[in-house]
Amino acid sequence: MGDKPIWEQIGSSFVQHYYQIFDADRTQLGAIYIDASCLTWEGQQFQGKAAIVEKLSSLPFQKIQHSITAQDHQPTPDSCILSMVVGQLKADEDPIMGFHQIFLLKNINDAWVCTNDMFRLALHNFG
C-alpha cells in the first residue's frame, strides 16, 4: 500500500472503515461526521451529524452487507479527499443491488471526517 499516493491510502482506509461500521452497527457512524456534514440519500437531503445518523439508523433493514467493486480517490485543491465507491449490497433477503457513493473527506484536528456523502442505488428506470 506504500506505493500508492497518500490520498489513495487515506481514502481506501476510510472506505473500508465506513462499510465495516455500516455493516456491523450503523448507529455508530456518527464518529465520522461533523455537525456541518451533509448527506444526500436517494435524493433526500440531511445536514448535521444527528440528522445523518438518525437517517442511516432508521433505514428499513435488519442486516446489510456491502461488497466494494471499485473505488477512486482524488486530492482536492483545498487538501480534502474526494472518494467515489461503486459496489453491491445485500439487505436482509432482498436481491443484491448495485450502489454508488461519494465521500468528501476533510482533515480536522488530525482526524479525517466526512463532510459530504452522496448515496444512490444503481437503479435504472427507463419508463
mmCIF file with all atom_site columns, C-alpha atoms in Angstrom, residues 56-123:
data_model
loop_
_atom_site.group_PDB
_atom_site.id
_atom_site.type_symbol
_atom_site.label_atom_id
_atom_site.label_alt_id
_atom_site.label_comp_id
_atom_site.label_asym_id
_atom_site.label_entity_id
_atom_site.label_seq_id
_atom_site.pdbx_PDB_ins_code
_atom_site.Cartn_x
_atom_site.Cartn_y
_atom_site.Cartn_z
_atom_site.occupancy
_atom_site.B_iso_or_equiv
_atom_site.pdbx_formal_charge
_atom_site.auth_seq_id
_atom_site.auth_comp_id
_atom_site.auth_asym_id
_atom_site.auth_atom_id
_atom_site.pdbx_PDB_model_num
ATOM 1  C CA . LEU A 1 56  ? -28.913 5.851   8.489   1.00 0.00 ? 56  LEU A CA 1
ATOM 2  C CA . SER A 1 57  ? -30.153 4.181   11.690  1.00 0.00 ? 57  SER A CA 1
ATOM 3  C CA . SER A 1 58  ? -33.773 4.235   10.516  1.00 0.00 ? 58  SER A CA 1
ATOM 4  C CA . LEU A 1 59  ? -33.172 2.506   7.175   1.00 0.00 ? 59  LEU A CA 1
ATOM 5  C CA . PRO A 1 60  ? -35.695 -0.346  6.883   1.00 0.00 ? 60  PRO A CA 1
ATOM 6  C CA . PHE A 1 61  ? -33.476 -3.431  7.077   1.00 0.00 ? 61  PHE A CA 1
ATOM 7  C CA . GLN A 1 62  ? -32.016 -5.513  9.865   1.00 0.00 ? 62  GLN A CA 1
ATOM 8  C CA . LYS A 1 63  ? -28.767 -6.678  8.284   1.00 0.00 ? 63  LYS A CA 1
ATOM 9  C CA . ILE A 1 64  ? -26.726 -5.474  5.350   1.00 0.00 ? 64  ILE A CA 1
ATOM 10 C CA . GLN A 1 65  ? -23.523 -6.455  3.624   1.00 0.00 ? 65  GLN A CA 1
ATOM 11 C CA . HIS A 1 66  ? -21.593 -4.218  1.231   1.00 0.00 ? 66  HIS A CA 1
ATOM 12 C CA . SER A 1 67  ? -19.181 -5.505  -1.403  1.00 0.00 ? 67  SER A CA 1
ATOM 13 C CA . ILE A 1 68  ? -16.916 -2.888  -2.992  1.00 0.00 ? 68  ILE A CA 1
ATOM 14 C CA . THR A 1 69  ? -16.327 -3.322  -6.722  1.00 0.00 ? 69  THR A CA 1
ATOM 15 C CA . ALA A 1 70  ? -14.202 -0.216  -7.324  1.00 0.00 ? 70  ALA A CA 1
ATOM 16 C CA . GLN A 1 71  ? -13.091 2.925   -5.557  1.00 0.00 ? 71  GLN A CA 1
ATOM 17 C CA . ASP A 1 72  ? -11.368 6.057   -6.793  1.00 0.00 ? 72  ASP A CA 1
ATOM 18 C CA . HIS A 1 73  ? -9.808  8.832   -4.744  1.00 0.00 ? 73  HIS A CA 1
ATOM 19 C CA . GLN A 1 74  ? -8.588  12.312  -5.667  1.00 0.00 ? 74  GLN A CA 1
ATOM 20 C CA . PRO A 1 75  ? -6.921  15.106  -3.730  1.00 0.00 ? 75  PRO A CA 1
ATOM 21 C CA . THR A 1 76  ? -8.786  18.416  -3.909  1.00 0.00 ? 76  THR A CA 1
ATOM 22 C CA . PRO A 1 77  ? -7.141  21.842  -4.152  1.00 0.00 ? 77  PRO A CA 1
ATOM 23 C CA . ASP A 1 78  ? -8.176  22.597  -0.546  1.00 0.00 ? 78  ASP A CA 1
ATOM 24 C CA . SER A 1 79  ? -6.466  19.471  0.875   1.00 0.00 ? 79  SER A CA 1
ATOM 25 C CA . CYS A 1 80  ? -9.572  17.307  1.060   1.00 0.00 ? 80  CYS A CA 1
ATOM 26 C CA . ILE A 1 81  ? -10.034 13.874  -0.487  1.00 0.00 ? 81  ILE A CA 1
ATOM 27 C CA . LEU A 1 82  ? -12.860 13.034  -2.879  1.00 0.00 ? 82  LEU A CA 1
ATOM 28 C CA . SER A 1 83  ? -13.759 9.339   -2.913  1.00 0.00 ? 83  SER A CA 1
ATOM 29 C CA . MET A 1 84  ? -16.149 7.520   -5.239  1.00 0.00 ? 84  MET A CA 1
ATOM 30 C CA . VAL A 1 85  ? -17.277 3.984   -4.430  1.00 0.00 ? 85  VAL A CA 1
ATOM 31 C CA . VAL A 1 86  ? -19.078 1.526   -6.690  1.00 0.00 ? 86  VAL A CA 1
ATOM 32 C CA . GLY A 1 87  ? -20.311 -1.738  -5.289  1.00 0.00 ? 87  GLY A CA 1
ATOM 33 C CA . GLN A 1 88  ? -23.125 -4.084  -4.434  1.00 0.00 ? 88  GLN A CA 1
ATOM 34 C CA . LEU A 1 89  ? -25.159 -4.505  -1.293  1.00 0.00 ? 89  LEU A CA 1
ATOM 35 C CA . LYS A 1 90  ? -27.442 -7.156  0.102   1.00 0.00 ? 90  LYS A CA 1
ATOM 36 C CA . ALA A 1 91  ? -30.033 -6.056  2.652   1.00 0.00 ? 91  ALA A CA 1
ATOM 37 C CA . ASP A 1 92  ? -31.967 -8.730  4.556   1.00 0.00 ? 92  ASP A CA 1
ATOM 38 C CA . GLU A 1 93  ? -33.446 -11.132 1.991   1.00 0.00 ? 93  GLU A CA 1
ATOM 39 C CA . ASP A 1 94  ? -33.675 -8.569  -0.832  1.00 0.00 ? 94  ASP A CA 1
ATOM 40 C CA . PRO A 1 95  ? -31.896 -9.238  -4.127  1.00 0.00 ? 95  PRO A CA 1
ATOM 41 C CA . ILE A 1 96  ? -28.348 -7.923  -4.486  1.00 0.00 ? 96  ILE A CA 1
ATOM 42 C CA . MET A 1 97  ? -28.365 -4.311  -5.719  1.00 0.00 ? 97  MET A CA 1
ATOM 43 C CA . GLY A 1 98  ? -25.656 -2.080  -7.114  1.00 0.00 ? 98  GLY A CA 1
ATOM 44 C CA . PHE A 1 99  ? -24.861 1.264   -5.495  1.00 0.00 ? 99  PHE A CA 1
ATOM 45 C CA . HIS A 1 100 ? -22.707 4.363   -5.920  1.00 0.00 ? 100 HIS A CA 1
ATOM 46 C CA . GLN A 1 101 ? -21.460 6.507   -3.049  1.00 0.00 ? 101 GLN A CA 1
ATOM 47 C CA . ILE A 1 102 ? -19.291 9.614   -2.954  1.00 0.00 ? 102 ILE A CA 1
ATOM 48 C CA . PHE A 1 103 ? -17.484 10.931  0.121   1.00 0.00 ? 103 PHE A CA 1
ATOM 49 C CA . LEU A 1 104 ? -15.662 14.214  0.636   1.00 0.00 ? 104 LEU A CA 1
ATOM 50 C CA . LEU A 1 105 ? -13.134 13.787  3.431   1.00 0.00 ? 105 LEU A CA 1
ATOM 51 C CA . LYS A 1 106 ? -11.535 16.628  5.365   1.00 0.00 ? 106 LYS A CA 1
ATOM 52 C CA . ASN A 1 107 ? -8.797  16.528  7.973   1.00 0.00 ? 107 ASN A CA 1
ATOM 53 C CA . ILE A 1 108 ? -9.986  18.347  11.100  1.00 0.00 ? 108 ILE A CA 1
ATOM 54 C CA . ASN A 1 109 ? -7.835  18.256  14.247  1.00 0.00 ? 109 ASN A CA 1
ATOM 55 C CA . ASP A 1 110 ? -5.727  15.371  12.876  1.00 0.00 ? 110 ASP A CA 1
ATOM 56 C CA . ALA A 1 111 ? -8.779  13.206  12.122  1.00 0.00 ? 111 ALA A CA 1
ATOM 57 C CA . TRP A 1 112 ? -10.369 12.518  8.736   1.00 0.00 ? 112 TRP A CA 1
ATOM 58 C CA . VAL A 1 113 ? -14.094 13.195  8.771   1.00 0.00 ? 113 VAL A CA 1
ATOM 59 C CA . CYS A 1 114 ? -16.772 13.014  6.100   1.00 0.00 ? 114 CYS A CA 1
ATOM 60 C CA . THR A 1 115 ? -18.162 16.460  5.282   1.00 0.00 ? 115 THR A CA 1
ATOM 61 C CA . ASN A 1 116 ? -20.224 15.325  2.279   1.00 0.00 ? 116 ASN A CA 1
ATOM 62 C CA . ASP A 1 117 ? -21.784 11.957  1.482   1.00 0.00 ? 117 ASP A CA 1
ATOM 63 C CA . MET A 1 118 ? -23.967 11.098  -1.523  1.00 0.00 ? 118 MET A CA 1
ATOM 64 C CA . PHE A 1 119 ? -25.584 7.688   -1.998  1.00 0.00 ? 119 PHE A CA 1
ATOM 65 C CA . ARG A 1 120 ? -27.665 6.194   -4.810  1.00 0.00 ? 120 ARG A CA 1
ATOM 66 C CA . LEU A 1 121 ? -28.751 2.685   -5.594  1.00 0.00 ? 121 LEU A CA 1
ATOM 67 C CA . ALA A 1 122 ? -27.822 1.791   -9.168  1.00 0.00 ? 122 ALA A CA 1
ATOM 68 C CA . LEU A 1 123 ? -31.404 1.511   -10.323 1.00 0.00 ? 123 LEU A CA 1
#
